[in-house]
Steps between C-alpha positions, in 0.01 A plus 500: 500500500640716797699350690627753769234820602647814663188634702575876524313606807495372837226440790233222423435530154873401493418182695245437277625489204813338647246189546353539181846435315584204699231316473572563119854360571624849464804642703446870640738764547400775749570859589564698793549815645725566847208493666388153402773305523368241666129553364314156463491536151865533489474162738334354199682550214764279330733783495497823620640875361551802697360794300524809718409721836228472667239786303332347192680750291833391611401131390171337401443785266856496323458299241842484341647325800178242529603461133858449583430218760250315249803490251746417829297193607434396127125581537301491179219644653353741733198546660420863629141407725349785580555862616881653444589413156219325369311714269865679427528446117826699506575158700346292290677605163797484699503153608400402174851687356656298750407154371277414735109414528257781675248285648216744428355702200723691270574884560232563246250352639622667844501871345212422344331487875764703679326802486100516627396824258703263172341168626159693524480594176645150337238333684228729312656440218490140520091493633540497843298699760683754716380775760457848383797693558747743418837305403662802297849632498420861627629497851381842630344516785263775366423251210465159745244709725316578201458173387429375864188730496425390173506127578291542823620441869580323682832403304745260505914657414735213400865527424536375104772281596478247738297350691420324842290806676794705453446897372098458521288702689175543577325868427122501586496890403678788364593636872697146566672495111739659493667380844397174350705587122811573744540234728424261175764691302763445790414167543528375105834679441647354867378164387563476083717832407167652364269736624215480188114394643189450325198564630159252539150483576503348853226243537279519804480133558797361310616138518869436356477145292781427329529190251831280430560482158804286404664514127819374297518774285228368240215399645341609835235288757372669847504306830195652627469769769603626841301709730743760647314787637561432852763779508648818744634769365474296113722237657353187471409285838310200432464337130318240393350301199293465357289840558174517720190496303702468110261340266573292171443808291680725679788271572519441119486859354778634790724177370442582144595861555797373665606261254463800233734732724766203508514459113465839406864518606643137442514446860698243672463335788334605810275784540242664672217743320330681794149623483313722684146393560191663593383327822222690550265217437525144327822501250428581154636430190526887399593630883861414454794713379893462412683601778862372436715213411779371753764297259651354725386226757283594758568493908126345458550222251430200728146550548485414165736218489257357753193519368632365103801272630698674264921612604519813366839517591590122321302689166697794523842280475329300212395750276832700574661159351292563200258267555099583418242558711495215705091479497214643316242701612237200509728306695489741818222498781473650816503231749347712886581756660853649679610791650857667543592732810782700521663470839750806545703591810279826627302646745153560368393656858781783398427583150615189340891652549761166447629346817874415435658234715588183515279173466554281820257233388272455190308217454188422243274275512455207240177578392594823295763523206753814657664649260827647668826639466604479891562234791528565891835667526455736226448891545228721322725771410415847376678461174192341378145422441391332854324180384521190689307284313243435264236264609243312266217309633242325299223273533180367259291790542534895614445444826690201593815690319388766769509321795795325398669818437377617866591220637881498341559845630399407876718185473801750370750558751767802470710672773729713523354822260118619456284357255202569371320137548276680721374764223502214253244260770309798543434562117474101442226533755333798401085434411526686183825290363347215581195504319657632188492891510826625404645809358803708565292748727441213780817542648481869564152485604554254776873595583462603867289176605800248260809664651383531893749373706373166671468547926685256666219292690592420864626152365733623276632726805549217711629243241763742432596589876519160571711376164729801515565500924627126391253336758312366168822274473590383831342140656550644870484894520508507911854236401765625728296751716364472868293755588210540751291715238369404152782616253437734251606676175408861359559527128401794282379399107373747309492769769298274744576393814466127517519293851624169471370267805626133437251205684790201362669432206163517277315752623556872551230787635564767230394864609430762237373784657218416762442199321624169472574203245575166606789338275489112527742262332280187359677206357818759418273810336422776697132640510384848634130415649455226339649667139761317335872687459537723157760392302816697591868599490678710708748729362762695738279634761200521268244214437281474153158304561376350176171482340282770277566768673861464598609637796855622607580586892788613650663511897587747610868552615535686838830615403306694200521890536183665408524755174508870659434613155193728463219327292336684239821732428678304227467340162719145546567343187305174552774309311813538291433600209602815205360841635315585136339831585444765810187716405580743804745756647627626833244770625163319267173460720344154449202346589463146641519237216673790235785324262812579655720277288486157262782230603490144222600241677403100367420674125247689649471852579373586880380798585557657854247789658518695750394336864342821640469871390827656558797719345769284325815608732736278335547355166783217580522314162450644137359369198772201380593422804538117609363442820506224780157415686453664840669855406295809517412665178358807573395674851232692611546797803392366826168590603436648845565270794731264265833381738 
């Protein structure tokens, strides 16, 4: 039995499996990097190891000195979660030299999957269905095209290594491939040190269900399925389980199949075998086709620990003990409905980039299970993947999990950084989602409409004139003042003049415009014609209103100086981040929305165009460069009449 776990990662799935063990009776060692010194999960922990600077590669992906503080803190055991190490069986194998317990499959099994084009052809092998494809080891770009034509666009390129959206691109013909090959090529070797694709049939109307299979090395059961193809850019969104419109048969030919990918390598553990599935029309028991397996844990895993009452986390532990499988497959039923959202620290109204800062309240309600890895007080930092939180609703049916879910992200309260709750409301409350029709195409089809940024209604303006000018606080606001005509205050939120006319300590004439709101307080809440407050906090001189469609409003400060800085000019890098490419040089003529350069910032790659046609008249950074947010990249020549 273990009796101390090192969890080798950091975030929330280091919180969760930090509650996992100790509910087990299990003391936990964690990790951390300079920049997470005092990370919650660090917070957590019985004890605590520093491992290295702030990049991953300086700490949560060296794996001799996690090793080194399992063996320093007497660990017997580590846990890697997901993502950095995880499916590293160079890892693996060596924590095993070391002594100690990989909680997790062996490198075998890992290889085994490691590789799409190798796990392709097992899978045949071992009688399960997989979409035509070309998964060979002739890398030419001659020889890829080829087989692109062959196979029929559009065409899906995806890095052989790896995994989570990265190095996968989307060609829908042979004018877009081999842009497409490229920026997939650059991706995969940034993100896993290699560079090899394969190339598959894209399905029109794809759905991505993915089934949890769990083994100990002998024998293998399934957990039933997740519906993930609410995704952006192949990055999942929304999950849940089980999937829209699955029947019996279906259900129990994609769990078979699943169960035969997990013993056809001795797996161990958790898993995930991910199918693509023709969604077309009603599922079929012949439209689905091996995608990949994930051997690791997924970010997605609760959905299904709410729907089958099962701790993944608690059988991972157990079977890493050398215990059996806990359960057999007869013993496991799927018990309603639940959905997961992922709740990350961006601005969806800006091309999803991640909004760094520092969380000055967060706050969830008790009706969803939030996953986290943060508290107020803690910063999103650009070292690493933005998430805030993971939260799971669930309910008897489909569409109470829905409205629970809806209703858990309105009752979600974050300041301090941009979120995405908005985006997420929006999708939860999309026609289509609701009444079952998913597939990874929604997303893009509807993008505009899900990310619009939400207009302040004249409410909101005056709520936050009157909170931030402080009269929403005082019980007198004429206190201390004798004057012969009605006092008043101008405040400016959100680059609107606001005109602040106070009748007595609970009521005030708000003027937005050539219109006005009248703010009353009632039995201590204040109501803006007759509507009730939002929820709120102010933060320096900005105020977040709560609610689906969070809204974030700042005063202005007279003592500002506006920008003389010509728009439309300059490329700014939109936040720090490695300069990974610049596709232009001084003297090129581009075109309004050409590729000027490709910055990866939060594990992702972001690629900046030019604002307007121009000449590039200065290149200030180079390829390799690290640069801050705010800095211009590259400059364009003045047009005529620019200051």
């Amino acid at each position: 039995m273990i009796s101390k776990l090192l969890i080798a990662n950091r975030g929330e799935i280091a919180c969760r499996i930090i509650d996992s063990a100790r509910a087990r009776g299990i003391a936990t060692v964690a990790v951390y990097s300079d920049a997470d010194a005092q990370a919650r999960h660090v917070r957590l922990a019985d004890q605590a190891v520093h491992i290295g600077g702030a990049a991953p590669s300086d700490s949560y992906l060296r794996g001799d000195r996690i090793i080194d503080a399992a063996r320093a803190t007497a660990a017997e055991a580590i846990h890697p979660g997901y993502g950095f190490l995880s499916e590293n069986p160079d890892f693996v194998e060596a924590v095993e030299q070391a002594g100690l317990i990989f909680v997790g499959p062996s490198a075998q099994a890992i290889r085994a999957m490691g590789l799409k084009d190798r796990a392709k052809a097992l899978m045949v092998k071992a009688g399960v269905p997989v979409v035509p494809g070309y998964h060979g080891a002739d890398q030419d770009d001659a020889r890829l095209r080829a087989e692109a034509d062959k196979i029929g666009y559009p065409v899906l390129i995806k890095a052989v290594a790896g995994g989570g959206g990265k190095g996968m691109r989307l060609a829908d013909g042979p004018q877009e491939f081999d842009e497409a090959l490229a920026s997939a090529r650059a991706e995969a070797q940034a993100a896993f040190g290699n560079s090899d694709v394969l190339i598959e049939k894209f399905i029109t109307a794809p759905r991505h269900i993915e089934v949890q299979i769990f083994g100990d090395g002998t024998d293998a059961l399934h957990l039933f399925e997740r519906d993930c193809s609410l995704q952006r850019r192949h990055q999942k969104v929304i999950e849940e389980a089980p999937a829209p419109g699955m029947t019996p048969e279906v259900r129990a030919a994609m769990g078979a199949a699943a169960v035969k990918a997990a013993k056809a390598i001795g797996y161990s553990g958790a898993g995930t075998v991910e199918f693509i599935v023709d969604g077309s029309g009603p599922l079929r028991s012949d439209g689905f086709w091996f995608m990949e397996m994930n051997t690791r844990l997924q970010v997605e895993h609760p959905v299904t620990e709410a729907i089958t009452g099962v701790d993944l986390v608690d059988w991972q532990l157990r079977v890493a003990s050398g215990a059996p499988l806990p359960a057999t497959q007869e013993e496991l039923s799927i018990h309603g409905h639940a959905f997961e959202a992922r709740l990350y620290a961006e601005d969806a109204a800006n091309g999803f980039l991640p909004a760094i800062g520092t969380l000055s309240h967060l706050a969830f309600p008790p009706s969803v299970r939030a996953d986290t890895g943060v508290a107020a007080g803690d910063s999103i930092t650009p070292h690493y993947d933005p998430m805030i939180a993971k939260l799971i609703a669930q309910g008897p049916n489909r569409a109470a999990a829905l409205k629970a879910l809806r209703d858990g992200l309105a009752a979600t309260e974050v300041a301090g950084t941009t979120t995405n709750i908005g985006f997420l409301s929006a999708l939860a409350a999309d026609p289509d989602f609701a009444q079952g029709g998913v597939d990874t195409g929604l997303i893009a089809r509807k993008l505009e409409t899900l990310t619009a940024a939400p207009d302040p209604r004249l409410q909101d303006m005056a709520q936050a004139a009157l909170m931030l000018s402080g009269l929403g606080d005082r019980q007198d606001p004429h206190s201390g003042f004798t004057l012969h005509t009605p006092l008043r205050w101008r405040v400016e939120v959100g680059g609107q003049a606001v005109t602040l006319t106070p009748r007595g300590p609970d009521e005030v004439i708000c003027t937005v415009g050539e219109i006005t709101v009248t703010a009353q307080r009632l039995g201590g809440v204040w109501r803006f014609d007759g509507q009730a407050a939002r929820p709120c906090r102010i933060h320096g001189r900005a105020i977040t209103l709560f609610g689906a469609a969070p809204l974030t409003l700042k005063m202005a400060d007279p003592l500002d100086r506006a920008s003389t800085q010509a728009a439309g000019d300059a490329v700014l890098s939109p936040m720090p981040g490695l300069l990974r490419d610049v596709a232009v040089a001084v003297g090129d003529t581009v075109a309004e929305g050409d590729r000027l350069a490709v910055l990866e910032a939060m594990k992702m790659e972001h690629v900046l165009r030019a604002p307007r046609d121009g000449t590039v008249a200065q290149i200030a950074h180079g390829a390799g460069d690290q640069v801050q947010a705010g800095v211009v990249l590259i400059a364009l020549d003045a047009q005529d009449g620019d200051a």
